[in-house]
């Protein structure tokens, strides 16, 4: 995909053009119809997603967790932790998403510390929301 399109994703915005070009080489843009499950809770994690357009809902069992929109990302928890998907993510409008395979994502995570740090910060925040309230 085109490097310039990655500028709309804050996770990649602070990278140099050269770094973004390297990420873009590993990423694809995909159009998604409304209602599609992009990630299913409990399944094995194969891909990472960032949202270019549209919105998606994050649900865990019967519980609504969050709505994610343009510039946000999901699917990082299963890949980083090598654990089953923590929640389902469902398209609530037509969407355009940026998709990376698990191995491409892990390479970016390893080689670009700015990205890795932001991903871990986001995981921490999201994990806090997943913990059962006692
Ligand atoms: P993963 O566990 O791979 O698959 C489900 C995704 O939903 C998860 O990664 C996160 O990207 C996302 N997610 C989980 N919990 C939250 C939350 N509380 N807020 C926003 N997104 C979340």
Short mmCIF file of C-alpha atoms and ligand atoms in Angstrom, two decimals:
data_model
loop_
_atom_site.label_atom_id
_atom_site.label_comp_id
_atom_site.label_asym_id
_atom_site.label_seq_id
_atom_site.Cartn_x
_atom_site.Cartn_y
_atom_site.Cartn_z
CA UNK A 1 0.00 0.00 0.00
CA UNK A 2 0.99 3.69 -0.33
CA UNK A 3 3.19 5.10 2.43
CA UNK A 4 1.22 8.38 2.56
CA UNK A 5 -1.95 6.56 3.66
CA UNK A 6 -0.21 5.46 6.86
CA UNK A 7 0.16 9.07 7.98
CA UNK A 8 -3.47 9.08 9.11
CA UNK A 9 -2.69 6.40 11.70
CA UNK A 10 -1.13 8.04 14.83
CA UNK A 11 0.78 4.82 15.58
CA UNK A 12 2.79 5.38 12.39
CA UNK A 13 2.62 9.19 12.08
CA UNK A 14 5.87 9.93 13.96
CA UNK A 15 7.95 7.55 11.85
CA UNK A 16 10.24 8.81 9.09
CA UNK A 17 9.04 8.48 5.51
CA UNK A 18 11.57 5.70 4.99
CA UNK A 19 10.30 3.78 8.02
CA UNK A 20 6.68 4.26 6.90
CA UNK A 21 7.59 2.97 3.46
CA UNK A 22 8.97 -0.18 5.08
CA UNK A 23 5.73 -0.64 7.04
CA UNK A 24 3.60 0.06 3.95
CA UNK A 25 5.38 -2.72 2.06
CA UNK A 26 4.14 -5.17 4.67
CA UNK A 27 0.55 -3.88 4.79
CA UNK A 28 -2.61 -4.14 2.68
CA UNK A 29 -5.76 -2.03 2.49
CA UNK A 30 -9.01 -3.97 2.63
CA UNK A 31 -12.65 -2.81 2.33
CA UNK A 32 -15.01 -4.36 4.86
CA UNK A 33 -18.80 -4.51 4.73
CA UNK A 34 -20.95 -3.56 7.72
CA UNK A 35 -21.58 -6.41 10.18
CA UNK A 36 -18.45 -8.37 9.38
CA UNK A 37 -16.51 -9.93 12.28
CA UNK A 38 -12.90 -8.85 11.82
CA UNK A 39 -11.76 -10.63 14.97
CA UNK A 40 -13.55 -13.33 16.98
CA UNK A 41 -13.08 -13.70 20.72
CA UNK A 42 -11.20 -16.87 21.65
CA UNK A 43 -9.72 -17.51 18.19
CA UNK A 44 -6.02 -17.67 17.32
CA UNK A 45 -4.48 -14.31 16.33
CA UNK A 46 -3.19 -14.09 12.74
CA UNK A 47 -3.50 -10.42 11.86
CA UNK A 48 -3.17 -6.84 13.05
CA UNK A 49 -5.57 -4.09 11.91
CA UNK A 50 -5.58 -0.28 11.80
CA UNK A 51 -8.69 1.68 10.82
CA UNK A 52 -8.52 4.12 7.91
CA UNK A 53 -12.27 4.69 7.63
CA UNK A 54 -15.38 3.58 9.44
CA UNK A 55 -16.09 2.29 12.93
CA UNK A 56 -16.02 -1.05 14.70
CA UNK A 57 -17.42 -2.27 17.99
CA UNK A 58 -15.35 -4.27 20.50
CA UNK A 59 -17.35 -6.85 22.47
CA UNK A 60 -16.40 -9.48 25.02
CA UNK A 61 -19.17 -11.99 25.50
CA UNK A 62 -22.30 -9.92 26.06
CA UNK A 63 -20.30 -6.92 27.21
CA UNK A 64 -19.75 -3.83 25.02
CA UNK A 65 -16.16 -2.62 25.54
CA UNK A 66 -15.49 0.15 23.06
CA UNK A 67 -16.04 1.69 19.69
CA UNK A 68 -12.94 2.13 17.54
CA UNK A 69 -12.70 4.64 14.69
CA UNK A 70 -10.31 6.11 12.14
CA UNK A 71 -6.68 6.13 13.28
CA UNK A 72 -7.19 3.46 15.94
CA UNK A 73 -5.88 -0.11 15.82
CA UNK A 74 -6.82 -3.55 17.13
CA UNK A 75 -5.66 -7.15 17.12
CA UNK A 76 -2.36 -6.30 18.82
CA UNK A 77 -3.10 -8.13 22.09
CA UNK A 78 -3.33 -11.63 20.65
CA UNK A 79 -0.19 -11.13 18.56
CA UNK A 80 2.02 -9.57 21.23
CA UNK A 81 0.95 -11.94 23.99
CA UNK A 82 0.61 -14.97 21.73
CA UNK A 83 -2.77 -15.55 23.34
CA UNK A 84 -6.31 -16.09 21.99
CA UNK A 85 -8.31 -13.02 20.96
CA UNK A 86 -9.55 -11.17 24.03
CA UNK A 87 -12.69 -9.83 22.35
CA UNK A 88 -14.62 -9.72 19.07
CA UNK A 89 -14.37 -6.73 16.74
CA UNK A 90 -17.33 -6.13 14.43
CA UNK A 91 -17.71 -3.54 11.63
CA UNK A 92 -20.46 -1.06 12.53
CA UNK A 93 -20.20 0.77 9.19
CA UNK A 94 -18.47 0.08 5.89
CA UNK A 95 -14.77 0.24 6.68
CA UNK A 96 -11.35 0.49 5.08
CA UNK A 97 -8.74 -1.21 7.22
CA UNK A 98 -5.00 -1.67 6.99
CA UNK A 99 -4.08 -5.29 7.62
CA UNK A 100 -0.70 -6.79 8.50
CA UNK A 101 0.10 -10.45 8.99
CA UNK A 102 1.29 -11.52 12.43
CA UNK A 103 4.87 -11.97 11.27
CA UNK A 104 4.98 -8.56 9.53
CA UNK A 105 3.49 -6.94 12.65
CA UNK A 106 6.03 -8.63 14.93
CA UNK A 107 8.87 -7.44 12.71
CA UNK A 108 7.61 -3.83 12.85
CA UNK A 109 7.10 -4.14 16.62
CA UNK A 110 10.68 -5.39 17.03
CA UNK A 111 12.44 -3.01 14.66
CA UNK A 112 10.63 0.26 15.38
CA UNK A 113 10.77 0.94 19.13
CA UNK A 114 8.45 4.00 18.81
CA UNK A 115 5.73 1.70 17.54
CA UNK A 116 6.45 -1.06 20.06
CA UNK A 117 6.21 1.37 23.00
CA UNK A 118 2.86 2.80 21.87
CA UNK A 119 1.47 -0.68 21.32
CA UNK A 120 2.43 -1.77 24.82
CA UNK A 121 0.94 1.36 26.36
CA UNK A 122 -2.34 0.70 24.57
CA UNK A 123 -2.33 -2.96 25.64
CA UNK A 124 -1.88 -1.91 29.27
CA UNK A 125 -4.86 0.45 29.07
CA UNK A 126 -7.05 -2.10 27.33
CA UNK A 127 -6.07 -4.89 29.73
CA UNK A 128 -7.16 -2.72 32.63
CA UNK A 129 -10.63 -2.55 31.10
CA UNK A 130 -10.72 -6.31 30.61
CA UNK A 131 -9.94 -7.14 34.22
CA UNK A 132 -12.99 -8.27 36.17
CA UNK A 133 -14.23 -5.66 38.62
CA UNK A 134 -14.01 -7.03 42.18
P1 LIG B 1 -6.91 -9.05 20.42
O1 LIG B 1 -7.08 -9.62 21.78
O2 LIG B 1 -5.87 -9.61 19.53
O3 LIG B 1 -8.33 -9.16 19.66
C1 LIG B 1 -9.40 -8.38 20.16
C2 LIG B 1 -8.96 -6.94 20.17
O4 LIG B 1 -9.90 -6.03 20.70
C3 LIG B 1 -7.74 -6.78 21.09
O5 LIG B 1 -6.66 -7.48 20.55
C4 LIG B 1 -7.66 -5.28 21.15
O6 LIG B 1 -7.07 -4.77 19.99
C5 LIG B 1 -9.15 -4.90 21.14
N1 LIG B 1 -9.59 -4.60 22.52
C6 LIG B 1 -9.66 -5.42 23.58
N2 LIG B 1 -10.10 -4.78 24.68
C7 LIG B 1 -10.32 -3.50 24.29
C8 LIG B 1 -10.79 -2.32 24.95
N3 LIG B 1 -11.10 -2.32 26.24
N4 LIG B 1 -10.86 -1.17 24.23
C9 LIG B 1 -10.55 -1.15 22.93
N5 LIG B 1 -10.11 -2.22 22.25
C10 LIG B 1 -9.99 -3.38 22.91
#
